[in-house]
mmCIF file of C-alpha atoms in Angstrom:
data_model
loop_
_atom_site.group_PDB
_atom_site.id
_atom_site.type_symbol
_atom_site.label_atom_id
_atom_site.label_comp_id
_atom_site.label_asym_id
_atom_site.label_seq_id
_atom_site.Cartn_x
_atom_site.Cartn_y
_atom_site.Cartn_z
ATOM 1 C CA UNK T 1 5.856 -5.488 27.506
ATOM 2 C CA UNK T 2 4.482 -8.803 26.278
ATOM 3 C CA UNK T 3 1.607 -8.552 23.776
ATOM 4 C CA UNK T 4 -1.421 -10.798 24.616
ATOM 5 C CA UNK T 5 -2.044 -13.772 22.311
ATOM 6 C CA UNK T 6 -5.404 -12.355 21.183
ATOM 7 C CA UNK T 7 -3.707 -9.095 20.203
ATOM 8 C CA UNK T 8 -1.008 -10.915 18.257
ATOM 9 C CA UNK T 9 -3.606 -13.046 16.463
ATOM 10 C CA UNK T 10 -5.603 -9.927 15.574
ATOM 11 C CA UNK T 11 -2.494 -8.207 14.185
ATOM 12 C CA UNK T 12 -1.545 -11.367 12.262
ATOM 13 C CA UNK T 13 -5.070 -11.479 10.803
ATOM 14 C CA UNK T 14 -4.819 -7.850 9.697
ATOM 15 C CA UNK T 15 -1.453 -8.471 8.062
ATOM 16 C CA UNK T 16 -2.837 -11.564 6.306
ATOM 17 C CA UNK T 17 -5.797 -9.572 4.950
ATOM 18 C CA UNK T 18 -3.464 -6.768 3.853
ATOM 19 C CA UNK T 19 -1.120 -9.211 2.108
ATOM 20 C CA UNK T 20 -3.960 -11.066 0.387
ATOM 21 C CA UNK T 21 -5.719 -7.971 -0.941
ATOM 22 C CA UNK T 22 -2.429 -6.236 -1.829
ATOM 23 C CA UNK T 23 -1.024 -9.185 -3.772
ATOM 24 C CA UNK T 24 -4.417 -9.629 -5.441
ATOM 25 C CA UNK T 25 -4.341 -6.026 -6.674
ATOM 26 C CA UNK T 26 -0.730 -6.391 -7.865
ATOM 27 C CA UNK T 27 -1.546 -9.519 -9.861
ATOM 28 C CA UNK T 28 -4.693 -7.976 -11.341
ATOM 29 C CA UNK T 29 -2.761 -4.821 -12.235
ATOM 30 C CA UNK T 30 -0.113 -6.931 -13.975
ATOM 31 C CA UNK T 31 -2.774 -8.856 -15.867
ATOM 32 C CA UNK T 32 -4.560 -5.687 -16.992
ATOM 33 C CA UNK T 33 -1.424 -3.690 -17.854
ATOM 34 C CA UNK T 34 0.623 -6.495 -19.437
ATOM 35 C CA UNK T 35 -1.444 -9.515 -20.436
ATOM 36 C CA UNK T 36 -4.739 -7.791 -21.277
ATOM 37 C CA UNK T 37 -3.011 -4.774 -22.832
ATOM 38 C CA UNK T 38 -4.817 -2.051 -20.847
ATOM 39 C CA UNK T 39 -1.760 0.235 -20.626
ATOM 40 C CA UNK T 40 -3.234 3.102 -18.613
ATOM 41 C CA UNK T 41 -1.719 2.924 -15.098
ATOM 42 C CA UNK T 42 -2.760 6.467 -14.081
ATOM 43 C CA UNK T 43 -6.387 5.849 -15.003
ATOM 44 C CA UNK T 44 -6.237 2.503 -13.201
ATOM 45 C CA UNK T 45 -4.993 4.219 -10.031
ATOM 46 C CA UNK T 46 -7.694 6.865 -10.485
ATOM 47 C CA UNK T 47 -10.316 4.098 -10.474
ATOM 48 C CA UNK T 48 -8.776 2.763 -7.245
ATOM 49 C CA UNK T 49 -9.023 6.139 -5.492
ATOM 50 C CA UNK T 50 -12.563 6.754 -6.765
ATOM 51 C CA UNK T 51 -13.591 3.405 -5.264
ATOM 52 C CA UNK T 52 -11.884 4.320 -1.983
ATOM 53 C CA UNK T 53 -13.740 7.648 -1.887
ATOM 54 C CA UNK T 54 -17.125 6.110 -2.666
ATOM 55 C CA UNK T 55 -16.883 3.015 -0.452
ATOM 56 C CA UNK T 56 -15.483 4.978 2.496
ATOM 57 C CA UNK T 57 -18.332 7.489 2.255
ATOM 58 C CA UNK T 58 -20.939 4.698 2.069
ATOM 59 C CA UNK T 59 -19.403 2.863 5.045
ATOM 60 C CA UNK T 60 -19.295 6.010 7.213
ATOM 61 C CA UNK T 61 -22.274 8.132 6.139
ATOM 62 C CA UNK T 62 -24.787 5.434 5.181
ATOM 63 C CA UNK T 63 -23.850 2.246 7.014
ATOM 64 C CA UNK T 64 -22.534 4.115 10.111
ATOM 65 C CA UNK T 65 -19.675 1.639 10.541
ATOM 66 C CA UNK T 66 -17.708 4.336 12.371
ATOM 67 C CA UNK T 67 -18.709 7.888 13.420
ATOM 68 C CA UNK T 68 -18.044 10.683 10.941
ATOM 69 C CA UNK T 69 -15.145 12.926 11.996
ATOM 70 C CA UNK T 70 -15.259 16.490 10.648
ATOM 71 C CA UNK T 71 -12.433 17.668 8.389
ATOM 72 C CA UNK T 72 -11.419 20.628 10.529
ATOM 73 C CA UNK T 73 -11.152 18.547 13.668
ATOM 74 C CA UNK T 74 -9.258 15.913 11.729
ATOM 75 C CA UNK T 75 -6.293 18.267 11.346
ATOM 76 C CA UNK T 76 -5.757 18.388 15.127
ATOM 77 C CA UNK T 77 -4.022 15.004 15.530
ATOM 78 C CA UNK T 78 -1.793 15.728 12.553
ATOM 79 C CA UNK T 79 -0.281 18.926 13.945
ATOM 80 C CA UNK T 80 -0.225 17.527 17.473
ATOM 81 C CA UNK T 81 1.607 14.397 16.413
ATOM 82 C CA UNK T 82 4.064 16.236 14.158
ATOM 83 C CA UNK T 83 5.014 18.740 16.858
ATOM 84 C CA UNK T 84 5.292 15.948 19.443
ATOM 85 C CA UNK T 85 7.583 14.006 17.119
ATOM 86 C CA UNK T 86 9.789 17.052 16.498
ATOM 87 C CA UNK T 87 10.161 17.594 20.247
ATOM 88 C CA UNK T 88 10.703 13.978 21.304
ATOM 89 C CA UNK T 89 12.624 12.815 18.192
ATOM 90 C CA UNK T 90 11.737 9.169 18.821
ATOM 91 C CA UNK T 91 14.188 6.705 17.279
ATOM 92 C CA UNK T 92 14.334 2.951 16.806
ATOM 93 C CA UNK T 93 17.048 0.847 18.495
ATOM 94 C CA UNK T 94 20.378 0.439 16.660
ATOM 95 C CA UNK T 95 19.783 -3.295 16.181
ATOM 96 C CA UNK T 96 16.560 -2.548 14.323
ATOM 97 C CA UNK T 97 18.361 -0.284 11.850
ATOM 98 C CA UNK T 98 21.072 -2.908 11.279
ATOM 99 C CA UNK T 99 18.470 -5.534 10.367
ATOM 100 C CA UNK T 100 17.117 -3.182 7.679
ATOM 101 C CA UNK T 101 20.417 -3.427 5.755
ATOM 102 C CA UNK T 102 19.761 -6.922 4.289
ATOM 103 C CA UNK T 103 16.179 -5.891 3.471
ATOM 104 C CA UNK T 104 17.273 -2.901 1.389
ATOM 105 C CA UNK T 105 20.272 -4.738 -0.078
ATOM 106 C CA UNK T 106 18.098 -7.689 -1.084
ATOM 107 C CA UNK T 107 15.625 -5.448 -2.911
ATOM 108 C CA UNK T 108 18.461 -3.706 -4.781
ATOM 109 C CA UNK T 109 20.027 -7.029 -5.817
ATOM 110 C CA UNK T 110 16.659 -8.389 -6.905
ATOM 111 C CA UNK T 111 15.987 -5.248 -8.979
ATOM 112 C CA UNK T 112 19.367 -5.518 -10.677
ATOM 113 C CA UNK T 113 18.715 -9.166 -11.493
ATOM 114 C CA UNK T 114 15.322 -8.445 -13.042
ATOM 115 C CA UNK T 115 15.376 -9.560 -16.729
ATOM 116 C CA UNK T 116 13.237 -6.557 -17.770
ATOM 117 C CA UNK T 117 15.197 -4.067 -15.629
ATOM 118 C CA UNK T 118 15.065 -0.445 -16.801
ATOM 119 C CA UNK T 119 17.000 2.352 -15.070
ATOM 120 C CA UNK T 120 14.268 4.978 -15.421
ATOM 121 C CA UNK T 121 11.651 2.566 -14.110
ATOM 122 C CA UNK T 122 13.938 1.681 -11.195
ATOM 123 C CA UNK T 123 14.400 5.379 -10.315
ATOM 124 C CA UNK T 124 10.653 5.924 -10.480
ATOM 125 C CA UNK T 125 10.170 2.962 -8.134
ATOM 126 C CA UNK T 126 12.681 4.443 -5.680
ATOM 127 C CA UNK T 127 10.852 7.779 -5.772
ATOM 128 C CA UNK T 128 7.507 6.048 -5.277
ATOM 129 C CA UNK T 129 8.925 4.087 -2.353
ATOM 130 C CA UNK T 130 10.135 7.294 -0.680
ATOM 131 C CA UNK T 131 6.723 8.922 -1.181
ATOM 132 C CA UNK T 132 4.991 5.819 0.175
ATOM 133 C CA UNK T 133 7.230 5.870 3.231
ATOM 134 C CA UNK T 134 6.314 9.524 3.885
ATOM 135 C CA UNK T 135 2.619 8.685 3.501
ATOM 136 C CA UNK T 136 3.002 5.785 5.909
ATOM 137 C CA UNK T 137 4.676 7.947 8.557
ATOM 138 C CA UNK T 138 2.007 10.652 8.250
ATOM 139 C CA UNK T 139 -0.876 8.180 8.425
ATOM 140 C CA UNK T 140 0.839 6.553 11.386
ATOM 141 C CA UNK T 141 0.859 9.769 13.413
ATOM 142 C CA UNK T 142 -2.704 10.582 12.370
ATOM 143 C CA UNK T 143 -3.968 7.168 13.450
ATOM 144 C CA UNK T 144 -1.954 6.911 16.664
ATOM 145 C CA UNK T 145 -2.066 10.432 18.092
ATOM 146 C CA UNK T 146 -2.766 10.696 21.818
ATOM 147 C CA UNK T 147 -4.966 13.698 21.069
ATOM 148 C CA UNK T 148 -8.031 13.750 18.805
ATOM 149 C CA UNK T 149 -7.075 10.784 16.645
ATOM 150 C CA UNK T 150 -8.559 9.812 13.294
ATOM 151 C CA UNK T 151 -9.844 6.319 12.627
ATOM 152 C CA UNK T 152 -8.706 4.470 9.509
ATOM 153 C CA UNK T 153 -11.981 4.780 7.566
ATOM 154 C CA UNK T 154 -12.219 8.544 8.054
ATOM 155 C CA UNK T 155 -8.585 9.001 7.076
ATOM 156 C CA UNK T 156 -9.160 7.022 3.882
ATOM 157 C CA UNK T 157 -12.315 9.018 3.099
ATOM 158 C CA UNK T 158 -10.411 12.317 3.381
ATOM 159 C CA UNK T 159 -7.257 11.084 1.635
ATOM 160 C CA UNK T 160 -8.788 9.419 -1.430
ATOM 161 C CA UNK T 161 -10.533 12.512 -2.932
ATOM 162 C CA UNK T 162 -7.251 14.444 -2.692
ATOM 163 C CA UNK T 163 -5.562 11.678 -4.679
ATOM 164 C CA UNK T 164 -8.401 11.825 -7.234
ATOM 165 C CA UNK T 165 -7.868 15.583 -7.624
ATOM 166 C CA UNK T 166 -4.208 14.971 -8.548
ATOM 167 C CA UNK T 167 -4.777 11.876 -10.701
ATOM 168 C CA UNK T 168 -7.680 13.182 -12.801
ATOM 169 C CA UNK T 169 -5.770 15.926 -14.672
ATOM 170 C CA UNK T 170 -2.741 13.639 -14.948
ATOM 171 C CA UNK T 171 -4.849 10.929 -16.619
ATOM 172 C CA UNK T 172 -6.481 13.441 -18.984
ATOM 173 C CA UNK T 173 -3.148 14.960 -20.039
ATOM 174 C CA UNK T 174 -0.870 11.901 -20.067
ATOM 175 C CA UNK T 175 -3.372 9.224 -21.151
ATOM 176 C CA UNK T 176 -5.352 11.008 -23.843
ATOM 177 C CA UNK T 177 -8.954 9.859 -24.415
ATOM 178 C CA UNK T 178 -8.554 7.041 -21.880
ATOM 179 C CA UNK T 179 -12.249 7.232 -20.883
ATOM 180 C CA UNK T 180 -13.394 6.857 -24.477
ATOM 181 C CA UNK T 181 -10.978 3.996 -25.049
ATOM 182 C CA UNK T 182 -12.190 2.222 -21.904
ATOM 183 C CA UNK T 183 -15.848 2.602 -22.943
ATOM 184 C CA UNK T 184 -15.020 1.218 -26.400
ATOM 185 C CA UNK T 185 -13.205 -1.738 -24.840
ATOM 186 C CA UNK T 186 -16.151 -2.410 -22.507
ATOM 187 C CA UNK T 187 -18.537 -2.502 -25.485
ATOM 188 C CA UNK T 188 -16.396 -5.127 -27.196
ATOM 189 C CA UNK T 189 -15.574 -7.106 -24.042
ATOM 190 C CA UNK T 190 -17.585 -6.576 -20.838
ATOM 191 C CA UNK T 191 -14.944 -8.510 -18.895
ATOM 192 C CA UNK T 192 -12.727 -5.413 -18.739
ATOM 193 C CA UNK T 193 -15.480 -3.514 -16.911
ATOM 194 C CA UNK T 194 -15.870 -6.210 -14.245
ATOM 195 C CA UNK T 195 -12.108 -6.501 -13.869
ATOM 196 C CA UNK T 196 -11.825 -2.755 -13.261
ATOM 197 C CA UNK T 197 -14.690 -2.790 -10.733
ATOM 198 C CA UNK T 198 -13.290 -5.775 -8.826
ATOM 199 C CA UNK T 199 -9.757 -4.386 -8.945
ATOM 200 C CA UNK T 200 -10.930 -1.006 -7.630
ATOM 201 C CA UNK T 201 -12.967 -2.579 -4.802
ATOM 202 C CA UNK T 202 -9.963 -4.687 -3.838
ATOM 203 C CA UNK T 203 -7.837 -1.532 -3.782
ATOM 204 C CA UNK T 204 -10.210 -0.103 -1.153
ATOM 205 C CA UNK T 205 -9.519 -3.054 1.133
ATOM 206 C CA UNK T 206 -5.780 -2.683 0.475
ATOM 207 C CA UNK T 207 -5.838 0.914 1.688
ATOM 208 C CA UNK T 208 -8.128 0.157 4.617
ATOM 209 C CA UNK T 209 -6.023 -2.752 5.878
ATOM 210 C CA UNK T 210 -2.888 -0.682 5.214
ATOM 211 C CA UNK T 211 -4.127 1.952 7.667
ATOM 212 C CA UNK T 212 -5.164 -0.675 10.214
ATOM 213 C CA UNK T 213 -1.783 -2.437 10.071
ATOM 214 C CA UNK T 214 -0.045 0.931 10.545
ATOM 215 C CA UNK T 215 -2.224 1.654 13.563
ATOM 216 C CA UNK T 216 -1.547 -1.689 15.237
ATOM 217 C CA UNK T 217 2.182 -1.895 14.370
ATOM 218 C CA UNK T 218 4.302 1.059 13.177
ATOM 219 C CA UNK T 219 5.248 2.920 10.006
ATOM 220 C CA UNK T 220 8.658 1.224 9.878
ATOM 221 C CA UNK T 221 7.158 -2.226 10.403
ATOM 222 C CA UNK T 222 4.705 -1.548 7.576
ATOM 223 C CA UNK T 223 7.540 -0.692 5.188
ATOM 224 C CA UNK T 224 9.470 -3.840 6.097
ATOM 225 C CA UNK T 225 6.343 -5.961 5.680
ATOM 226 C CA UNK T 226 5.819 -4.223 2.341
ATOM 227 C CA UNK T 227 9.260 -5.336 1.164
ATOM 228 C CA UNK T 228 8.517 -8.911 2.212
ATOM 229 C CA UNK T 229 5.153 -8.662 0.469
ATOM 230 C CA UNK T 230 6.975 -7.690 -2.716
ATOM 231 C CA UNK T 231 9.062 -10.850 -2.555
ATOM 232 C CA UNK T 232 5.951 -12.985 -1.959
ATOM 233 C CA UNK T 233 4.141 -11.267 -4.837
ATOM 234 C CA UNK T 234 7.064 -11.958 -7.168
ATOM 235 C CA UNK T 235 7.037 -15.673 -6.322
ATOM 236 C CA UNK T 236 3.274 -15.898 -6.894
ATOM 237 C CA UNK T 237 3.598 -13.895 -10.129
ATOM 238 C CA UNK T 238 6.287 -16.289 -11.372
ATOM 239 C CA UNK T 239 4.035 -19.273 -10.639
ATOM 240 C CA UNK T 240 0.995 -17.713 -12.349
ATOM 241 C CA UNK T 241 2.484 -15.739 -15.258
ATOM 242 C CA UNK T 242 5.634 -17.864 -15.746
ATOM 243 C CA UNK T 243 7.868 -14.802 -15.652
ATOM 244 C CA UNK T 244 11.595 -15.422 -16.213
ATOM 245 C CA UNK T 245 13.726 -15.017 -13.094
ATOM 246 C CA UNK T 246 17.509 -14.914 -12.678
ATOM 247 C CA UNK T 247 19.711 -16.424 -9.985
ATOM 248 C CA UNK T 248 20.638 -12.873 -8.930
ATOM 249 C CA UNK T 249 16.974 -11.991 -8.512
ATOM 250 C CA UNK T 250 16.292 -15.056 -6.379
ATOM 251 C CA UNK T 251 19.333 -14.226 -4.245
ATOM 252 C CA UNK T 252 17.981 -10.735 -3.664
ATOM 253 C CA UNK T 253 14.516 -11.945 -2.695
ATOM 254 C CA UNK T 254 16.010 -14.522 -0.315
ATOM 255 C CA UNK T 255 18.135 -11.844 1.350
ATOM 256 C CA UNK T 256 15.058 -9.631 1.728
ATOM 257 C CA UNK T 257 13.090 -12.376 3.499
ATOM 258 C CA UNK T 258 16.039 -13.082 5.824
ATOM 259 C CA UNK T 259 16.203 -9.367 6.653
ATOM 260 C CA UNK T 260 12.488 -9.311 7.493
ATOM 261 C CA UNK T 261 12.930 -12.254 9.880
ATOM 262 C CA UNK T 262 15.874 -10.523 11.584
ATOM 263 C CA UNK T 263 13.878 -7.305 11.832
ATOM 264 C CA UNK T 264 10.986 -9.128 13.512
ATOM 265 C CA UNK T 265 13.359 -10.627 16.072
ATOM 266 C CA UNK T 266 14.950 -7.227 16.738
ATOM 267 C CA UNK T 267 11.522 -5.664 17.352
ATOM 268 C CA UNK T 268 10.634 -8.458 19.795
ATOM 269 C CA UNK T 269 13.845 -7.859 21.755
ATOM 270 C CA UNK T 270 13.265 -4.109 21.866
ATOM 271 C CA UNK T 271 9.935 -4.722 23.608
#
C-alpha cells in the first residue's frame, strides 16, 4: 500500500527531529565526558531520566498535551501485543534480513578500525545495543497495539521513573560523591550546570521522538536508522572534535550507510 506524501513528510520530519536531538545529545555527552572532564556517565544518564520524568509529567498533568492514561490500564496493550506476537509470529521478508548484513558488518568493521578501540568497551556496547533493541521492540508493541494502546508521552512518563530507580543506586555506589562533586564544579563554573540542564532537556526530546518514530515506522526500522545515525554522528564528531579516524573505520561507516539504503529499498518493495 502506497503511503501518502503528507504521511511520508511527517515521518521524515520525525526522523529529522530524532536525528538532530540524538546527535546533539551524543556530542554534548562527548564534550562533557571527554573534553570538559565530567567523567560520570551514570549520573549524566540519571539527569536525562529525571528530566524525562519531570517534563513528561508537566506536559501531561499540567499542560494537558495528551490525556493521562492510568498505570494499570497501561499494562493491557503490553500483554495483548506480546500474546498476539507469540501467536502470529510476524516476520520480515527475507530480502529485508539480507540487507541488514552490510549494516551489521559495517558497524563491526568501523569498531575494529577505531583508534581508541577497547575490547571491554566494545562488549559493553554490544550488550547495550541488545538491550536497546529489546526496549525498542517492547515500546513498539505498546505504542502500536490494536487494543488499549499507550501514547508516546505516557509511555515515557511511566518508563523514565523506573530508569531513575535503577540508575540512582548505581550512581551512588559506582560514582561516589558525584552530587557533591557536581555542586562544587557548579560553584567554580556555572557553565557545567547549564550544560547539564540543556543536555537533560535535549534527552527528553530524544526519547519522545524515539517513541514517535517507532510508532510511525517499526522497531527494526528504528534500529537500522540508529546505526545510520551513529555513522552521521561520527562524521560530525570528527569535524567538530578533530578525532583521528582510520581507513578501516571509514570503510565500515560507508558500508553501514550502503546497508541502510538497501534496507530502505527492501522495505519499499515489501509494501
